[in-house]
């Protein structure tokens, strides 16, 4: 005997399917849900289909870092970054730029170049000016400086910090100069400071907050703080995140979750336990919930979307399965949790 499905059930199922992407749920509430992407994967149909369906904002994982943009001192390579901008444009997505000043992903010619403070200063100016002008109108926000503080709240020793001559006077020398140069190069771009492991509070959080206060007081152009949120189970609660976000939004700054992933212990096949996947889903839900609760939290991005291409297994030995889609682009519990909070939370 043939079972007939009542039309009303079919209609309800169709409706549920229609509202079942992160992108649709985000757009219904005018929210930006983003992810880090790799230009080389944009031509892979499975990758690009999931990307365009689920997200309305993207950020290059490496293509706008010095190592890719500056293959040699006198040449810029914009092609991979441009491919990302092009993809975004044809799929109605915004682009976040990442990152102008960082101690990692620096080309050897710069790292080993033995440049004087004066030369470093000129390089910083040329870089920020050229890159922001190239992407003006295409990149709406930049991580101007990434990861400038140590865990204890002191400034990290880097190729930039260790050349005091390149910055403005004062404790935040090179950071202040980078923000001022960025504003001058593209007055329309939103300028972010981005960091990790301060989301739950502590000395690094206090140090970033002190800098943000100082910048606001003295008119240094800072528009927002990026909360990377590279998490593991138990490292953060939604309440802590909301608390630290509000400390910045009280200064008139925006905040964004910029690099969310939740790494889990995995077996030799790269698989996590069902219990951990459920806990991971809960944490994803708490993070997006905190962001939606804070009016000046203006976007949430994951650091990649499929476990197939996550940076976690290469960086944290024995960990993986950190993203909302598995290696075959199938939605995981974390996806369901993000979706349900975006739909109703
Ligand atoms: C990571 C990339 O995902 C890796 O592929 C690369 O090897 C190293 O950088 N914080 C950041 C990101 O701001 O730029 C980093 O991205 C992850 C940590």
PDB file of N, CA, C and O in Angstrom, residues 109-134:
ATOM      1  N   UNK A 109      62.447  37.806   3.412  1.00  0.00           N
ATOM      2  CA  UNK A 109      63.217  39.023   3.097  1.00  0.00           C
ATOM      3  C   UNK A 109      62.993  40.109   4.151  1.00  0.00           C
ATOM      4  O   UNK A 109      63.883  40.922   4.402  1.00  0.00           O
ATOM      5  N   UNK A 110      61.838  40.092   4.789  1.00  0.00           N
ATOM      6  CA  UNK A 110      61.559  41.096   5.831  1.00  0.00           C
ATOM      7  C   UNK A 110      62.119  40.628   7.179  1.00  0.00           C
ATOM      8  O   UNK A 110      62.810  41.372   7.875  1.00  0.00           O
ATOM      9  N   UNK A 111      61.816  39.384   7.512  1.00  0.00           N
ATOM     10  CA  UNK A 111      62.254  38.822   8.795  1.00  0.00           C
ATOM     11  C   UNK A 111      63.790  38.874   8.934  1.00  0.00           C
ATOM     12  O   UNK A 111      64.314  39.226   9.986  1.00  0.00           O
ATOM     13  N   UNK A 112      64.475  38.518   7.877  1.00  0.00           N
ATOM     14  CA  UNK A 112      65.945  38.423   7.950  1.00  0.00           C
ATOM     15  C   UNK A 112      66.635  39.615   7.305  1.00  0.00           C
ATOM     16  O   UNK A 112      67.834  39.565   7.011  1.00  0.00           O
ATOM     17  N   UNK A 113      65.877  40.657   7.070  1.00  0.00           N
ATOM     18  CA  UNK A 113      66.416  41.763   6.269  1.00  0.00           C
ATOM     19  C   UNK A 113      67.309  42.738   7.009  1.00  0.00           C
ATOM     20  O   UNK A 113      67.925  43.601   6.396  1.00  0.00           O
ATOM     21  N   UNK A 114      67.380  42.635   8.340  1.00  0.00           N
ATOM     22  CA  UNK A 114      68.187  43.566   9.152  1.00  0.00           C
ATOM     23  C   UNK A 114      67.899  45.026   8.803  1.00  0.00           C
ATOM     24  O   UNK A 114      68.805  45.818   8.617  1.00  0.00           O
ATOM     25  N   UNK A 115      66.632  45.339   8.698  1.00  0.00           N
ATOM     26  CA  UNK A 115      66.269  46.711   8.384  1.00  0.00           C
ATOM     27  C   UNK A 115      66.406  47.596   9.622  1.00  0.00           C
ATOM     28  O   UNK A 115      66.180  47.147  10.739  1.00  0.00           O
ATOM     29  N   UNK A 116      66.744  48.852   9.403  1.00  0.00           N
ATOM     30  CA  UNK A 116      66.794  49.813  10.512  1.00  0.00           C
ATOM     31  C   UNK A 116      65.357  50.220  10.863  1.00  0.00           C
ATOM     32  O   UNK A 116      64.416  49.964  10.097  1.00  0.00           O
ATOM     33  N   UNK A 117      65.206  50.884  11.996  1.00  0.00           N
ATOM     34  CA  UNK A 117      63.884  51.389  12.390  1.00  0.00           C
ATOM     35  C   UNK A 117      63.313  52.288  11.309  1.00  0.00           C
ATOM     36  O   UNK A 117      62.114  52.237  10.996  1.00  0.00           O
ATOM     37  N   UNK A 118      64.165  53.096  10.760  1.00  0.00           N
ATOM     38  CA  UNK A 118      63.727  54.031   9.716  1.00  0.00           C
ATOM     39  C   UNK A 118      63.207  53.276   8.484  1.00  0.00           C
ATOM     40  O   UNK A 118      62.156  53.621   7.924  1.00  0.00           O
ATOM     41  N   UNK A 119      63.911  52.243   8.115  1.00  0.00           N
ATOM     42  CA  UNK A 119      63.475  51.448   6.956  1.00  0.00           C
ATOM     43  C   UNK A 119      62.183  50.680   7.257  1.00  0.00           C
ATOM     44  O   UNK A 119      61.284  50.595   6.418  1.00  0.00           O
ATOM     45  N   UNK A 120      62.105  50.143   8.462  1.00  0.00           N
ATOM     46  CA  UNK A 120      60.876  49.423   8.850  1.00  0.00           C
ATOM     47  C   UNK A 120      59.686  50.381   8.836  1.00  0.00           C
ATOM     48  O   UNK A 120      58.574  50.018   8.444  1.00  0.00           O
ATOM     49  N   UNK A 121      59.936  51.585   9.288  1.00  0.00           N
ATOM     50  CA  UNK A 121      58.886  52.594   9.322  1.00  0.00           C
ATOM     51  C   UNK A 121      58.371  52.879   7.908  1.00  0.00           C
ATOM     52  O   UNK A 121      57.154  52.938   7.662  1.00  0.00           O
ATOM     53  N   UNK A 122      59.294  53.005   6.973  1.00  0.00           N
ATOM     54  CA  UNK A 122      58.910  53.275   5.582  1.00  0.00           C
ATOM     55  C   UNK A 122      58.156  52.074   4.994  1.00  0.00           C
ATOM     56  O   UNK A 122      57.172  52.233   4.262  1.00  0.00           O
ATOM     57  N   UNK A 123      58.610  50.868   5.327  1.00  0.00           N
ATOM     58  CA  UNK A 123      57.945  49.661   4.819  1.00  0.00           C
ATOM     59  C   UNK A 123      56.512  49.561   5.344  1.00  0.00           C
ATOM     60  O   UNK A 123      55.590  49.189   4.606  1.00  0.00           O
ATOM     61  N   UNK A 124      56.341  49.874   6.625  1.00  0.00           N
ATOM     62  CA  UNK A 124      55.003  49.800   7.222  1.00  0.00           C
ATOM     63  C   UNK A 124      54.057  50.779   6.521  1.00  0.00           C
ATOM     64  O   UNK A 124      52.930  50.430   6.146  1.00  0.00           O
ATOM     65  N   UNK A 125      54.552  51.984   6.314  1.00  0.00           N
ATOM     66  CA  UNK A 125      53.728  53.000   5.649  1.00  0.00           C
ATOM     67  C   UNK A 125      53.359  52.556   4.225  1.00  0.00           C
ATOM     68  O   UNK A 125      52.196  52.595   3.821  1.00  0.00           O
ATOM     69  N   UNK A 126      54.365  52.109   3.491  1.00  0.00           N
ATOM     70  CA  UNK A 126      54.132  51.698   2.096  1.00  0.00           C
ATOM     71  C   UNK A 126      53.134  50.544   2.034  1.00  0.00           C
ATOM     72  O   UNK A 126      52.222  50.509   1.208  1.00  0.00           O
ATOM     73  N   UNK A 127      53.301  49.581   2.957  1.00  0.00           N
ATOM     74  CA  UNK A 127      52.439  48.402   2.949  1.00  0.00           C
ATOM     75  C   UNK A 127      50.986  48.773   3.221  1.00  0.00           C
ATOM     76  O   UNK A 127      50.077  48.422   2.459  1.00  0.00           O
ATOM     77  N   UNK A 128      50.771  49.482   4.312  1.00  0.00           N
ATOM     78  CA  UNK A 128      49.395  49.814   4.704  1.00  0.00           C
ATOM     79  C   UNK A 128      48.748  50.683   3.634  1.00  0.00           C
ATOM     80  O   UNK A 128      47.597  50.464   3.230  1.00  0.00           O
ATOM     81  N   UNK A 129      49.506  51.643   3.144  1.00  0.00           N
ATOM     82  CA  UNK A 129      48.973  52.556   2.144  1.00  0.00           C
ATOM     83  C   UNK A 129      48.581  51.813   0.857  1.00  0.00           C
ATOM     84  O   UNK A 129      47.463  51.964   0.340  1.00  0.00           O
ATOM     85  N   UNK A 130      49.482  50.969   0.380  1.00  0.00           N
ATOM     86  CA  UNK A 130      49.245  50.280  -0.896  1.00  0.00           C
ATOM     87  C   UNK A 130      48.097  49.273  -0.772  1.00  0.00           C
ATOM     88  O   UNK A 130      47.214  49.192  -1.631  1.00  0.00           O
ATOM     89  N   UNK A 131      48.111  48.498   0.307  1.00  0.00           N
ATOM     90  CA  UNK A 131      47.114  47.433   0.455  1.00  0.00           C
ATOM     91  C   UNK A 131      45.720  48.027   0.693  1.00  0.00           C
ATOM     92  O   UNK A 131      44.735  47.598   0.078  1.00  0.00           O
ATOM     93  N   UNK A 132      45.633  49.025   1.567  1.00  0.00           N
ATOM     94  CA  UNK A 132      44.299  49.586   1.827  1.00  0.00           C
ATOM     95  C   UNK A 132      43.736  50.297   0.606  1.00  0.00           C
ATOM     96  O   UNK A 132      42.528  50.219   0.336  1.00  0.00           O
ATOM     97  N   UNK A 133      44.612  50.962  -0.145  1.00  0.00           N
ATOM     98  CA  UNK A 133      44.106  51.644  -1.351  1.00  0.00           C
ATOM     99  C   UNK A 133      43.684  50.617  -2.407  1.00  0.00           C
ATOM    100  O   UNK A 133      42.678  50.800  -3.093  1.00  0.00           O
ATOM    101  N   UNK A 134      44.432  49.528  -2.513  1.00  0.00           N
ATOM    102  CA  UNK A 134      44.062  48.491  -3.479  1.00  0.00           C
ATOM    103  C   UNK A 134      42.675  47.919  -3.162  1.00  0.00           C
ATOM    104  O   UNK A 134      41.874  47.681  -4.067  1.00  0.00           O
TER     105      UNK A 134
END
